[in-house]
CSV table of C-alpha atoms in Angstrom, one decimal:
chain,number,residue,atom,x,y,z
G,938,MET,CA,106.7,93.5,60.9
G,939,TRP,CA,107.9,92.3,64.4
G,940,LEU,CA,109.9,89.6,65.9
G,941,GLU,CA,109.1,89.2,69.6
G,942,VAL,CA,109.7,86.4,72.1
G,943,GLY,CA,106.6,86.1,74.1
G,944,PRO,CA,105.0,83.9,76.7
G,945,SER,CA,102.6,82.5,74.1
G,946,ASN,CA,101.7,82.9,70.5
G,947,ASN,CA,98.3,81.4,71.2
G,948,SER,CA,96.9,84.2,73.3
G,949,PRO,CA,95.0,86.7,71.0
G,950,LYS,CA,95.7,89.4,73.6
G,951,ILE,CA,99.5,89.0,73.4
G,952,VAL,CA,99.7,88.7,69.6
G,953,SER,CA,97.3,91.7,69.3
G,954,ARG,CA,99.5,93.7,71.6
G,955,TYR,CA,102.5,93.1,69.4
G,956,PHE,CA,100.5,94.0,66.3
G,957,LEU,CA,99.1,97.2,67.8
G,958,GLU,CA,102.6,98.2,69.1
G,959,THR,CA,103.8,97.8,65.5
G,960,ILE,CA,100.9,99.9,64.2
G,961,GLN,CA,101.8,102.5,66.8
G,962,GLN,CA,105.5,102.5,65.9
G,963,LEU,CA,104.7,102.8,62.1
G,964,GLY,CA,101.7,105.2,62.5
G,965,GLY,CA,99.6,103.0,60.3
G,966,CYS,CA,98.3,99.5,59.7
G,967,PRO,CA,98.4,97.1,56.8
G,968,ASN,CA,95.7,97.0,54.2
G,969,ILE,CA,95.5,93.2,54.4
G,970,CYS,CA,96.5,90.8,57.2
G,971,ARG,CA,97.3,87.1,56.8
G,972,CYS,CA,97.4,84.9,59.9
G,973,ASP,CA,97.9,81.2,60.7
G,974,LEU,CA,96.0,79.2,63.2
G,975,GLY,CA,99.0,78.4,65.4
G,976,THR,CA,99.5,75.4,67.6
G,977,GLU,CA,100.0,74.8,71.3
G,978,ASN,CA,102.8,72.9,72.9
G,979,LYS,CA,101.4,70.8,75.7
G,980,GLU,CA,104.5,68.6,76.2
G,981,LEU,CA,106.2,70.5,79.1
G,982,GLU,CA,104.9,71.2,82.5
G,983,GLU,CA,104.1,74.9,83.2
G,984,ILE,CA,107.0,75.4,85.6
G,985,GLN,CA,109.5,74.1,83.1
G,986,ILE,CA,108.1,76.5,80.5
G,987,ASP,CA,108.3,79.4,82.9
G,988,CYS,CA,111.8,78.4,83.8
G,989,LEU,CA,112.9,78.3,80.2
G,990,ARG,CA,111.3,81.7,79.5
G,991,TYR,CA,112.9,83.2,82.6
G,992,CYS,CA,116.3,81.9,81.7
G,993,PHE,CA,116.3,82.5,77.9
G,994,MET,CA,113.6,84.9,76.8
G,995,ASP,CA,115.6,88.1,77.3
G,996,LEU,CA,118.6,86.7,75.5
G,997,LEU,CA,116.4,85.5,72.6
G,998,GLN,CA,114.7,88.9,72.4
G,999,GLU,CA,118.1,90.7,72.3
G,1000,GLU,CA,119.2,88.4,69.5
G,1001,LEU,CA,116.0,88.9,67.5
G,1002,HIS,CA,116.5,92.7,67.9
G,1003,ARG,CA,120.0,92.3,66.5
G,1004,ILE,CA,118.7,90.2,63.6
G,1005,VAL,CA,116.0,92.8,62.7
G,1006,ILE,CA,118.6,95.6,62.7
G,1007,GLN,CA,121.0,93.5,60.6
G,1008,TRP,CA,118.3,92.4,58.1
G,1009,ASN,CA,116.9,95.8,57.7
G,1010,LYS,CA,120.3,97.3,57.0
G,1011,HIS,CA,121.5,94.7,54.6
G,1012,ARG,CA,121.4,95.2,50.8
G,1013,ILE,CA,118.9,93.1,48.8
G,1014,GLN,CA,120.5,92.0,45.5
G,1015,VAL,CA,118.7,91.8,42.2
G,1016,LYS,CA,117.5,88.2,41.4
G,1017,LYS,CA,116.9,87.1,37.8
G,1018,GLN,CA,113.8,85.0,38.9
G,1019,CYS,CA,112.3,87.7,41.0
G,1020,CYS,CA,110.8,91.1,40.3
G,1021,SER,CA,111.5,92.7,43.7
G,1022,PRO,CA,113.6,95.9,43.8
G,1023,LYS,CA,117.1,95.9,45.1
G,1024,GLY,CA,118.2,98.0,48.0
G,1025,ASN,CA,118.1,98.4,51.8
G,1026,PRO,CA,114.9,96.9,53.4
G,1027,ASP,CA,114.4,100.0,55.7
G,1028,VAL,CA,114.7,102.4,52.8
G,1029,LEU,CA,112.5,100.3,50.6
G,1030,PHE,CA,109.8,100.1,53.3
G,1031,PHE,CA,109.8,103.7,54.4
G,1032,THR,CA,110.2,105.2,51.0
G,1033,PRO,CA,108.8,102.8,48.4
G,1034,GLU,CA,107.8,105.4,45.8
G,1035,PRO,CA,111.4,105.9,44.3
G,1036,TYR,CA,111.5,102.2,43.7
G,1037,GLY,CA,108.3,102.0,41.7
G,1038,ALA,CA,106.4,100.6,44.7
G,1039,ARG,CA,103.5,101.9,46.7
G,1040,ASP,CA,103.0,102.4,50.5
G,1041,PHE,CA,99.9,100.4,51.4
G,1042,LYS,CA,99.9,101.6,55.0
G,1043,VAL,CA,96.6,103.0,56.3
G,1044,ASN,CA,97.4,105.9,58.5
G,1045,CYS,CA,96.1,105.7,62.1
G,1046,SER,CA,96.0,108.6,64.5
G,1047,ALA,CA,97.7,108.4,67.9
G,1048,ASP,CA,94.3,108.8,69.5
G,1049,ASP,CA,92.9,105.8,67.6
G,1050,ILE,CA,95.8,103.6,68.6
G,1051,ARG,CA,95.6,104.7,72.3
G,1052,ASN,CA,91.9,103.9,72.3
G,1053,CYS,CA,92.6,100.4,71.0
G,1054,PHE,CA,95.1,99.9,73.8
G,1055,GLU,CA,92.6,101.2,76.4
G,1056,ASN,CA,89.5,99.4,75.1
G,1057,PHE,CA,90.7,96.0,74.1
G,1058,GLY,CA,92.5,94.9,77.2
G,1059,PHE,CA,95.7,93.8,75.6
G,1060,ALA,CA,97.9,91.7,77.8
G,1061,GLU,CA,100.9,93.4,79.5
G,1062,ARG,CA,104.3,92.1,78.6
G,1063,PRO,CA,105.4,89.8,81.4
G,1064,ILE,CA,108.7,90.5,83.1
G,1065,HIS,CA,111.2,88.1,81.7
G,1066,GLY,CA,108.4,86.3,79.9
G,1067,CYS,CA,107.1,84.3,82.8
G,1068,SER,CA,104.3,84.4,85.3
G,1069,THR,CA,104.6,86.6,88.4
G,1070,ASP,CA,104.2,83.4,90.5
G,1071,PHE,CA,107.3,82.0,88.9
G,1072,LEU,CA,109.2,85.3,89.5
G,1073,GLU,CA,108.4,85.1,93.2
G,1074,LEU,CA,109.4,81.4,93.3
G,1075,ALA,CA,112.7,82.1,91.4
G,1076,ASN,CA,113.6,84.8,93.9
G,1077,LEU,CA,112.7,82.5,96.9
G,1078,ILE,CA,114.7,79.5,95.6
G,1079,LEU,CA,117.8,81.5,94.3
G,1080,PRO,CA,117.5,84.9,96.0
G,1081,ASN,CA,120.7,86.5,94.8
G,1082,HIS,CA,121.1,85.0,91.4
G,1083,GLN,CA,122.2,87.2,88.5
G,1084,ARG,CA,120.3,87.5,85.2
G,1085,PRO,CA,122.1,85.5,82.5
G,1086,SER,CA,124.0,87.5,79.9
G,1087,ASN,CA,124.8,84.6,77.6
G,1088,VAL,CA,123.6,81.2,76.6
G,1089,ASN,CA,126.0,79.3,78.9
G,1090,GLU,CA,124.8,81.4,81.9
G,1091,ALA,CA,121.2,80.8,80.9
G,1092,CYS,CA,121.8,77.0,80.7
G,1093,ASN,CA,123.5,77.0,84.1
G,1094,LEU,CA,120.7,79.0,85.7
G,1095,TYR,CA,118.1,76.7,84.2
G,1096,ALA,CA,120.0,73.7,85.5
G,1097,GLN,CA,120.2,75.3,89.0
G,1098,PHE,CA,116.4,76.0,89.0
G,1099,ILE,CA,115.5,72.5,87.8
G,1100,THR,CA,117.8,70.9,90.4
G,1101,MET,CA,116.2,73.1,93.1
G,1102,PHE,CA,112.6,72.3,91.9
G,1103,ASN,CA,113.4,68.6,91.9
G,1104,GLN,CA,114.7,68.8,95.5
G,1105,TYR,CA,111.4,70.5,96.6
G,1106,ASP,CA,109.3,68.1,94.5
G,1107,GLY,CA,111.2,64.9,95.5
């Protein structure tokens, strides 16, 4: 139901926030949830991870948003091996009945959703996907840098940061 680039898929608070935001957007929750156990990537140092997030996360999120829009507007073709209906995913999802399907959403009130946000301490979305410590460090090391608007700019910014970090570390 969502595609989000986040600082972690291992923090229950972050994943729960994405889930609850989707429930809020749809005004209901699924009847059944299936989840995987996930894994952690311990290969990279924390500063490299923050640096990658800072340089690329906004671009990745923009691309995911474009993919969601494109996918939800494309037309699903009839497949001989499959029994799913043809049509536009957005239309099929929001109006399943004309296609012989049923809406399994359980309606949730705005008050219930707000109470979940207030009572379960969901993590706030970090700015540019990285820690506030890294944001401060980035602004100290490269004070007037521009946010990247494409992959090449993001790669160049990442290389600049790593070069600067290596100079301080060295």
